[in-house]
Coordinates of C-alpha atoms in Angstrom, one line a residue:
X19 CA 157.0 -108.3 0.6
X20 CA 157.5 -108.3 4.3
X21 CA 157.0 -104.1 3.9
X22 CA 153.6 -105.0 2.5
X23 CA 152.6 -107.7 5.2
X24 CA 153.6 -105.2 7.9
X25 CA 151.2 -102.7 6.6
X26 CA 148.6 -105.1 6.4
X27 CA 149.2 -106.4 9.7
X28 CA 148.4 -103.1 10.8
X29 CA 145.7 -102.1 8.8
X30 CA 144.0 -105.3 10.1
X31 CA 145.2 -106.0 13.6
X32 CA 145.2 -102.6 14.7
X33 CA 141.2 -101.3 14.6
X34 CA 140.4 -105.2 15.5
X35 CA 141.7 -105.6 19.2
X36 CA 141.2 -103.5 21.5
X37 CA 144.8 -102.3 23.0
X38 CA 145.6 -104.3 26.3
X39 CA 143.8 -102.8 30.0
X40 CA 145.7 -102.3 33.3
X41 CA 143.2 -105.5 33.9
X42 CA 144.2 -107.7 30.8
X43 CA 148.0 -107.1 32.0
X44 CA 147.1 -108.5 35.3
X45 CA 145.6 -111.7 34.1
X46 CA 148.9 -112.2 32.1
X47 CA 150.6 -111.5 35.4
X48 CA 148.7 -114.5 37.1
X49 CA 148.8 -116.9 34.3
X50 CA 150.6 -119.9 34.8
X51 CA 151.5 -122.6 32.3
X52 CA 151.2 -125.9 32.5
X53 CA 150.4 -129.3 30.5
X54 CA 146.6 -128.4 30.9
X55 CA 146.8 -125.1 31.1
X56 CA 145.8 -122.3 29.9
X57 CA 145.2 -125.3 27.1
X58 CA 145.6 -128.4 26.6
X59 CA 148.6 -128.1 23.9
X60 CA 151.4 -129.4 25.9
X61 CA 149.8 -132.3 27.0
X62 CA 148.2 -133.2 23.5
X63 CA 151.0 -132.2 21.5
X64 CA 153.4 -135.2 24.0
X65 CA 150.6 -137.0 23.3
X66 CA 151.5 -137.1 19.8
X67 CA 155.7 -137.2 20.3
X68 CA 155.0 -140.6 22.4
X69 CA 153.0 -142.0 19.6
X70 CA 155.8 -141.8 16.9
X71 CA 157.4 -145.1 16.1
X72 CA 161.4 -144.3 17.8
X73 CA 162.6 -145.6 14.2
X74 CA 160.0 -143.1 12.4
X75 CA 156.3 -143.2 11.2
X76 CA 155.9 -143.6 7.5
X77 CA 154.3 -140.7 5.9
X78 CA 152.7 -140.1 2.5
X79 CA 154.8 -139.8 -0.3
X80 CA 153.5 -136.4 -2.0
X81 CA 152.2 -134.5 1.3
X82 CA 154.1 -136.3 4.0
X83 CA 150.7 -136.9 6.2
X84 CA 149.7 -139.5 8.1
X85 CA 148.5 -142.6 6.6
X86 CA 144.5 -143.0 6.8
X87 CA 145.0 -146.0 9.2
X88 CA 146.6 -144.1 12.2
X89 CA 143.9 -141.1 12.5
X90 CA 141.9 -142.8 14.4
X91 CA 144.1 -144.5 17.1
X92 CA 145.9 -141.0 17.3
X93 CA 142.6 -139.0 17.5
X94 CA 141.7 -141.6 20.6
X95 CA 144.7 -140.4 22.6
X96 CA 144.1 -136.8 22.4
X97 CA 142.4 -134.7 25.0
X98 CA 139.9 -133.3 22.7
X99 CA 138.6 -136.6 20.3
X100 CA 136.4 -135.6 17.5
X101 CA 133.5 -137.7 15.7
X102 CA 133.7 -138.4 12.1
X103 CA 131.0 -139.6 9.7
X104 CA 133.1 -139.5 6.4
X105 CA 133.9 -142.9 4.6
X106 CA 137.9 -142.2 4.3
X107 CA 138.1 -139.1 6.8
X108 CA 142.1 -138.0 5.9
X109 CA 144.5 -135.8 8.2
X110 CA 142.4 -132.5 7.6
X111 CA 139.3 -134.4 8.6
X112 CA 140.9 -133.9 12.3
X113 CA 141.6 -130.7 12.5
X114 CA 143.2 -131.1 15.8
X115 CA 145.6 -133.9 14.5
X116 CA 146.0 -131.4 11.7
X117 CA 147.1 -128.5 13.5
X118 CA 149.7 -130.7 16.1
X119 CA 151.1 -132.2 12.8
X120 CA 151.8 -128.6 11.8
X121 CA 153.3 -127.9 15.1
X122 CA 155.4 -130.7 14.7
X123 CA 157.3 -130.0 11.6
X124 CA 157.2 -125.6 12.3
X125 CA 159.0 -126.5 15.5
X126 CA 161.4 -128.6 13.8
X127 CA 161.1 -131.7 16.0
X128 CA 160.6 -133.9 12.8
X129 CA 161.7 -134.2 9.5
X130 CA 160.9 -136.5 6.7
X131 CA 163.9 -138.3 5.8
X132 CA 163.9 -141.3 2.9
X133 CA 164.0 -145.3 2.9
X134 CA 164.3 -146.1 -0.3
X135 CA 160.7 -145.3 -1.7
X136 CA 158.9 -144.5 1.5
X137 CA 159.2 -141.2 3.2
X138 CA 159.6 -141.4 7.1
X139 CA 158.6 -138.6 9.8
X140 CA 161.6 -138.8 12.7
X141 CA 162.2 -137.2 15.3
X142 CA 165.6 -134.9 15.5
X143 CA 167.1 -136.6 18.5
X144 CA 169.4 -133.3 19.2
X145 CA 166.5 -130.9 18.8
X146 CA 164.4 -133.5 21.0
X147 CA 167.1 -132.7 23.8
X148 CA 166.4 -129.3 23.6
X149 CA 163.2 -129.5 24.1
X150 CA 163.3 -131.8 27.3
X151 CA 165.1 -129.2 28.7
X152 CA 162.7 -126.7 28.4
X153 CA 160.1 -125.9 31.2
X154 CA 156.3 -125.7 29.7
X155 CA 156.5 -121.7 29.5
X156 CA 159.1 -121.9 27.5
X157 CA 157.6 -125.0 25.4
X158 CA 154.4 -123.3 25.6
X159 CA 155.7 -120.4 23.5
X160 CA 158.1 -122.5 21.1
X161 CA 154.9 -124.1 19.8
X162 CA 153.0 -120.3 19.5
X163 CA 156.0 -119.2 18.1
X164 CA 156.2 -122.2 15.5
X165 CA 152.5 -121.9 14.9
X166 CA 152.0 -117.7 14.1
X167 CA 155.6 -117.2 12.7
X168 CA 156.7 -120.7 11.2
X169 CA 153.6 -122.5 10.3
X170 CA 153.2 -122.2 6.8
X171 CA 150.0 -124.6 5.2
X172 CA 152.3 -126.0 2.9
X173 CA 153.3 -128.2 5.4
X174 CA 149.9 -129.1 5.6
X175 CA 150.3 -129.9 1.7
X176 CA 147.9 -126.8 0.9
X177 CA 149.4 -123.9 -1.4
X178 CA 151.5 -121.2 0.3
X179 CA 149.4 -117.9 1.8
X180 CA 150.7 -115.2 1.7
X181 CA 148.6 -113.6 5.0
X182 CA 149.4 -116.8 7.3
X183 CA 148.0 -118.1 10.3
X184 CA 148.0 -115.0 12.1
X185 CA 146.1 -113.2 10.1
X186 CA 143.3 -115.4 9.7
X187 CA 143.2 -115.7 13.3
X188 CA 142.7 -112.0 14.2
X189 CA 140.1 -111.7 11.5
X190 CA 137.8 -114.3 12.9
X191 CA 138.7 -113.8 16.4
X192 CA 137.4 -109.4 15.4
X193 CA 134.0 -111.2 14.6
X194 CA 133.5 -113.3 17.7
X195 CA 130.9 -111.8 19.9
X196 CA 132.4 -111.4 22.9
X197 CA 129.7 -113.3 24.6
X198 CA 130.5 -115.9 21.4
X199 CA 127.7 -117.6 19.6
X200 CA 126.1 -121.4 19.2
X201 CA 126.1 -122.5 15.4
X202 CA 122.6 -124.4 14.7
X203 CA 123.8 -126.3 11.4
X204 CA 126.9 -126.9 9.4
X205 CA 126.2 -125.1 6.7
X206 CA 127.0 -122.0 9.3
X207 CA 130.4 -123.2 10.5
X208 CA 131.3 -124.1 6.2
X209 CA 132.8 -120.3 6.1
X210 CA 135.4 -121.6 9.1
X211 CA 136.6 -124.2 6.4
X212 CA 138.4 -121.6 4.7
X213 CA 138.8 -119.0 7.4
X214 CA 140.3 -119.3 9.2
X215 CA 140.4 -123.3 8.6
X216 CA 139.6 -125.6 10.6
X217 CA 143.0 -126.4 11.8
X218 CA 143.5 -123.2 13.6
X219 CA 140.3 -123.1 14.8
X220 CA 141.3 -126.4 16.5
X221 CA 144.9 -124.8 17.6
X222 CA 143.1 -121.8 19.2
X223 CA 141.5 -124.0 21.4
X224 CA 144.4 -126.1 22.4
X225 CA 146.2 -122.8 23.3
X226 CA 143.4 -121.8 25.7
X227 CA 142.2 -118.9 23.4
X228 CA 138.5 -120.3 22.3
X229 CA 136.6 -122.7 23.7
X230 CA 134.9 -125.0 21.1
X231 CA 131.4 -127.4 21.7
X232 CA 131.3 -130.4 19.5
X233 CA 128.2 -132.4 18.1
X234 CA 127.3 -135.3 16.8
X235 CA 128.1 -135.5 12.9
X236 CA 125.7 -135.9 10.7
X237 CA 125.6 -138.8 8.0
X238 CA 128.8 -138.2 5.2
X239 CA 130.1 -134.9 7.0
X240 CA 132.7 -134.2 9.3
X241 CA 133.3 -132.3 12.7
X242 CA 130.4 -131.0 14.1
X243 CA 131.1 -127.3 15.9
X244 CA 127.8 -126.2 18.1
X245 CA 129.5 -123.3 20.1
X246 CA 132.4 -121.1 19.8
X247 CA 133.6 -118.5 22.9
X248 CA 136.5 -116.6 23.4
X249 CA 138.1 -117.4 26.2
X250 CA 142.3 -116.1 26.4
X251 CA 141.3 -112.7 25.9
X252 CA 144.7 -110.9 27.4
X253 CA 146.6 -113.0 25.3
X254 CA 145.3 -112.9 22.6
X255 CA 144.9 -109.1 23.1
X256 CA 148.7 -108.7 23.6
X257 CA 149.8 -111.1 20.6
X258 CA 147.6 -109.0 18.2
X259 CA 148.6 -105.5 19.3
X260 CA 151.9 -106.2 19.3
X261 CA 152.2 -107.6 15.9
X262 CA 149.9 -104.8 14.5
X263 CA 152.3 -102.3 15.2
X264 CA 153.5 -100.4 11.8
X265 CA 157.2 -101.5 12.6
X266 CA 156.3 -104.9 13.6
X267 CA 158.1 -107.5 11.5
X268 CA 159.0 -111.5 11.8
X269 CA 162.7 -111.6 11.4
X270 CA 162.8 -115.4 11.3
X271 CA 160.2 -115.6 9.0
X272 CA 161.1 -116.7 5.6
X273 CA 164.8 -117.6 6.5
X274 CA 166.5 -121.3 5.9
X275 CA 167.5 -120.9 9.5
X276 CA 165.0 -121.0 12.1
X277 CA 165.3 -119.2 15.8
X278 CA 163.2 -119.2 18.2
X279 CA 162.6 -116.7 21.1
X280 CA 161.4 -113.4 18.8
X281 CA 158.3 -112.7 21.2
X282 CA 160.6 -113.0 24.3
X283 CA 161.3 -109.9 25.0
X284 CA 157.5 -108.7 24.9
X285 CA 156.1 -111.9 26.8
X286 CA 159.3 -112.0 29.3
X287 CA 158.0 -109.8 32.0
X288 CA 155.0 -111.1 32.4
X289 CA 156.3 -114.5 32.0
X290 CA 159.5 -114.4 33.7
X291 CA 159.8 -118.1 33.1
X292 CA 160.7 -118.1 29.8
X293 CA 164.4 -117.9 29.9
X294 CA 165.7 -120.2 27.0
X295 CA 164.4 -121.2 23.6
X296 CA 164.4 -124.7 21.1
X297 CA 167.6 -125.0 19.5
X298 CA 168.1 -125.9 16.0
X299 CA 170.3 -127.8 13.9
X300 CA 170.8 -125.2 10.9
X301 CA 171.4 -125.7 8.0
X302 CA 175.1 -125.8 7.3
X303 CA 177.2 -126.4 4.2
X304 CA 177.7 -130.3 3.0
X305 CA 180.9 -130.6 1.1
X306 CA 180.8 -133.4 -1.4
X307 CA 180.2 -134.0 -5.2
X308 CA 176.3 -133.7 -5.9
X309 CA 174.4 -136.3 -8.2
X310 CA 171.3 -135.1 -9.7
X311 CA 169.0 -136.5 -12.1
X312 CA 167.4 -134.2 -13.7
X313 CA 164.2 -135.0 -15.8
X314 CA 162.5 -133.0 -18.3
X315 CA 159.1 -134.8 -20.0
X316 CA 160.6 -138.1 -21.1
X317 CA 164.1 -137.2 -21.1
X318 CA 166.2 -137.5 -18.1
X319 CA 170.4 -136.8 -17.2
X320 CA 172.4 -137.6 -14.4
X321 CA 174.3 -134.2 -13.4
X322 CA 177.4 -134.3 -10.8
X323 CA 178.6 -131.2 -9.6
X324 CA 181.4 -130.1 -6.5
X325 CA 179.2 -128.7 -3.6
X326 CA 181.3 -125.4 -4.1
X327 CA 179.6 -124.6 -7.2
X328 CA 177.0 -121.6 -7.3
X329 CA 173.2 -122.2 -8.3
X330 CA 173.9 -120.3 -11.7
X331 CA 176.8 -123.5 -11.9
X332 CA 174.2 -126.0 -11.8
X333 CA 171.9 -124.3 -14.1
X334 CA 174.5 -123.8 -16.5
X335 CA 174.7 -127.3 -16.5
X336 CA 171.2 -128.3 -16.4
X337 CA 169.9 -126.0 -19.6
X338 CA 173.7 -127.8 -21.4
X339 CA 173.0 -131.0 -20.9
X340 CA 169.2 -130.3 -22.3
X341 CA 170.6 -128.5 -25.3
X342 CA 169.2 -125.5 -24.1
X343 CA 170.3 -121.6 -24.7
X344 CA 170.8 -119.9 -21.2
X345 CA 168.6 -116.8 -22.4
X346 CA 165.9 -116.4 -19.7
X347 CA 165.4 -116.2 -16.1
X348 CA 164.9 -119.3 -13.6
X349 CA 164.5 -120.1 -9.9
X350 CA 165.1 -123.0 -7.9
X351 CA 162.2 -124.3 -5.8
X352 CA 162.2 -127.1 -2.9
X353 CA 161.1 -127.7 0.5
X354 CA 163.1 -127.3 2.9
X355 CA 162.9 -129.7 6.4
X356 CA 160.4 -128.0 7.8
X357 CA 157.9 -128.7 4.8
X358 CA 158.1 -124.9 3.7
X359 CA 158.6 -123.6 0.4
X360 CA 161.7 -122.3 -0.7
X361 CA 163.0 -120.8 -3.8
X362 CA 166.6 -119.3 -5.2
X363 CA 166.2 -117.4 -8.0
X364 CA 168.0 -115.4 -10.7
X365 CA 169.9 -112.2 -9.4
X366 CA 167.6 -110.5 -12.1
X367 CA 164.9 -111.4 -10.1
X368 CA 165.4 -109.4 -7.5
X369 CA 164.4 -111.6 -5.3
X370 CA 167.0 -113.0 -2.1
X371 CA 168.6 -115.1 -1.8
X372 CA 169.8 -115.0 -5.2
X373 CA 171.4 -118.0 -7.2
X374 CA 175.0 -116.2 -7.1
X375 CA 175.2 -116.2 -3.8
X376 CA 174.1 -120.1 -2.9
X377 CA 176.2 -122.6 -3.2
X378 CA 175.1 -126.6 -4.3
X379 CA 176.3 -127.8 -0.5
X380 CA 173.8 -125.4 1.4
X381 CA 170.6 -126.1 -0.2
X382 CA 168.7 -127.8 2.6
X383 CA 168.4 -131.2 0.9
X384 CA 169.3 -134.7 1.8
X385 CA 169.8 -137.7 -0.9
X386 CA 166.4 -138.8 -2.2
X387 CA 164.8 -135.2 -1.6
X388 CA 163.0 -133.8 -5.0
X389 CA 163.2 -129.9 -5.9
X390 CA 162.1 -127.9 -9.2
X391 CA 164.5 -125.6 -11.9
X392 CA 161.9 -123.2 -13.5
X393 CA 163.5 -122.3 -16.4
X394 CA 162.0 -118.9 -18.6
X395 CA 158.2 -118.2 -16.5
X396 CA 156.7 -117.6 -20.1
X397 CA 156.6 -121.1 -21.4
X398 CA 157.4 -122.5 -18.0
X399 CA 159.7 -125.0 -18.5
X400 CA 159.4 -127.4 -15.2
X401 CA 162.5 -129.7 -14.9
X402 CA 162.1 -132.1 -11.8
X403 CA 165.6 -132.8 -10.1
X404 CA 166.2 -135.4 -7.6
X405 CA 169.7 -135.5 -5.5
X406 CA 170.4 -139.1 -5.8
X407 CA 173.0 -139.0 -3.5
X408 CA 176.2 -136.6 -2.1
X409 CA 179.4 -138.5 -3.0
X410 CA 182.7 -137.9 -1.0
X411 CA 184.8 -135.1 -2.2
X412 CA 186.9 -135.9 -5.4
X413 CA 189.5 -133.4 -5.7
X414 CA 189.5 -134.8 -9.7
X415 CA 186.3 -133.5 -10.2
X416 CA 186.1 -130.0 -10.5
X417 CA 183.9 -129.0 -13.4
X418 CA 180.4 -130.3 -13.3
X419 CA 179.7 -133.6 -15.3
X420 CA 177.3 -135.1 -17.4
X421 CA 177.5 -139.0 -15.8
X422 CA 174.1 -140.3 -18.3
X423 CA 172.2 -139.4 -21.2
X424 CA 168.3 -141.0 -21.9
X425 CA 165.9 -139.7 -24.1
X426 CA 165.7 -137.1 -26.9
X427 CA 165.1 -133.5 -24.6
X428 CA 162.4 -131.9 -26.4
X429 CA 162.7 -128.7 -28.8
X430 CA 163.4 -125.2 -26.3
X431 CA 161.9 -123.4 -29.3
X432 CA 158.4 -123.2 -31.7
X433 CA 159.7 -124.7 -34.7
X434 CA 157.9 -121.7 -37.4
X435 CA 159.0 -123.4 -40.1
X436 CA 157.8 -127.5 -39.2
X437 CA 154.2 -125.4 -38.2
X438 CA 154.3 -123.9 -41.6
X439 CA 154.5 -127.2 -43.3
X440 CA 151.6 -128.9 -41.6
X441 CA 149.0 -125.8 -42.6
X442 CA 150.8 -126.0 -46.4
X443 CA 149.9 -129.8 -46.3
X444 CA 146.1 -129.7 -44.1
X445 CA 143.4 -129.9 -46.9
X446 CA 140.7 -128.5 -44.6
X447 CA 138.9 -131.5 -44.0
X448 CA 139.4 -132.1 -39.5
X449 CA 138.7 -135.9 -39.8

């Protein structure tokens, strides 16, 4: 897969942008950083840090978004407010609330965390630290970083794309007359709803590499864009050569752990500022006994297994305790604390990491967190697993348990022979 994006990268990036002048180098040369410049993303993107309640923001149960009521007050604060006309504008209604809710959970500042029922955005206090530390070069690039290489629009609660962010970007930004280009009604900016979406329309400008004009909305729409021109040429030059290059690959991208710093040693001599990066808490083994339940239609069982056990372990378990035979291939699928898809599958799969090689105690999830065993992808059986909680280690548990039964679990197999008795008894008459 990342084979393929590479040559696409390159396919794309390559004839798009022109490669970087002797001038274009001397801009990046002169180009300083700081909270307004060459954007506005440090300042707005503090802007939204300070707003966050210091005991957490509840979020939206499904999509982890902001509640409806804060858009507003938030959208106030920032440095580029947008007018609305919609009846219940949501998140995505403010694409530039959209796109600094993005950087926040791809830089790994927040996570959602669980009370009781409600789900609550905090901020990592040790990750927080970090980034104090940082100068606003170095912040600067952290939040590129987690927007080209981390920012996936699952966070935003859209389905996973394959091409990303950066892609999108460099196709729209090869169309942009260089001169740019005034847009005389909406239905000539609806294309930018879908590429490259609003939100990084929104993020280009906060970085300093477009300038956008707003208008006045009209009755039941949305943002109103009147202009769009290119403005951080040598940047954006640089960034999109770079990663057009045949061997070019994100070595972060995709992993449970996340580093920072992979454009540093491009961007380093022409920033010579940007000597450290945002340090993460990774992911780490939890020892412990593991209590899932595990739900499949109307049927549900409560699973406890040693965090030692493998994946295949706990879907050995899962597919017993649902009087299942362990005959096809599965995959595990969650989201992991950035708000990214993630998925373990069957070694036959050949896909990695495999289920052999992950352990219960290093799947990156925290009691009341919700993941998926897909079990045979022809009739797609979906069981929905939540880990109720992590129990201390119990040296007298060793094989995984079956703590509750409810419910009848429904038939793995067409039953020919009950099928064959309902067309023997239907008289051909449909009423």
């Amino acid at each position: 897969m990342e084979d393929l994006l590479s040559q696409l990268y390159a396919q794309v990036l390559t004839p798009s942008i022109p490669p970087l002048s002797s001038e274009h180098q001397q801009r990046l040369q002169q180009c300083s950083i700081d909270e307004n410049s060459p954007g506005t993303i440090l300042r707005d993107f503090q802007t939204l840090l300070d707003f966050l309640h210091p005991n957490g923001t509840q979020v939206s149960g499904k999509n982890n978004l902001f509640p409806l009521k804060l858009l507003p007050e938030i959208n106030s604060r920032l440095s580029h407010p947008i007018q609305t006309n919609l009846k219940r504008p949501q998140q995505k209604s403010y694409p530039y609330i959209n796109g600094l809710y993005l950087l926040l959970r791809a830089s790994g500042l927040s996570q959602v965390k669980h009370k009781g029922k409600k789900q609550i955005l905090v901020l990592d206090e040790t990750v927080l630290q970090s980034w104090t530390n940082l100068n606003p070069t170095e912040r600067y690039f952290t939040l590129l970083e987690a927007w080209m290489i981390f920012g996936t629009e699952e966070i935003l609660g859209e389905r996973y794309d394959l091409m990303g962010n950066l892609f999108k970007c460099v196709q729209f930004w090869s169309r942009l007359p260089e001169n740019g280009f005034s847009i005389a009604k909406y239905s000539d900016q609806r294309e930018f709803s879908y590429s490259p979406e609003l939100y990084n329309i929104a993020l280009l400008d906060l970085f300093g590499f477009l300038s956008v004009q707003s208008g006045q909305p009209e009755a039941g729409q949305g943002w109103r864009i009147t202009r769009l021109q290119p403005f951080g040429d040598a940047m954006v030059r640089f960034l999109f050569t770079l990663c057009g290059k045949k061997d070019f690959t994100w070595e972060s991208q995709g992993k449970v752990n996340v580093t920072f710093g992979e454009l540093q040693p491009h961007f380093q001599s022409f920033f010579p500022e940007w000597k450290n990066n945002l340090i993460l808490t990774n992911n780490e083994f939890t020892d412990g006994i593991y209590v899932f339940k595990v739900s499949l239609e109307k049927a549900w069982r409560r699973i406890a297994i040693p965090a030692n056990f493998e994946l295949d372990g706990l879907s050995d378990s899962i597919l017993d305790a649902f009087d299942f035979d362990n005959d096809h291939l599965y995959q595990f699928i969650y989201k992991d604390r950035f708000g990214r898809r993630g998925q373990i599958s069957h070694p036959y799969c050949d896909e990695l990491p495999s289920t052999a090689e992950v352990c219960v105690g290093e799947l990156p999830l925290q009691p009341g967190d919700r993941m998926i065993f897909l079990f045979d992808f022809g009739d797609h059986w979906e069981f929905d697993m939540q880990l109720e909680e992590i129990q201390p280690p119990n040296a007298k548990i060793k094989m995984p348990q079956i703590l509750k039964r409810y419910g009848e679990a429904p038939s793995q197999y067409w039953d020919e022979e009950e099928d064959w008795e309902e067309d023997e008894d239907w008289d051909g008459d449909d009423e």
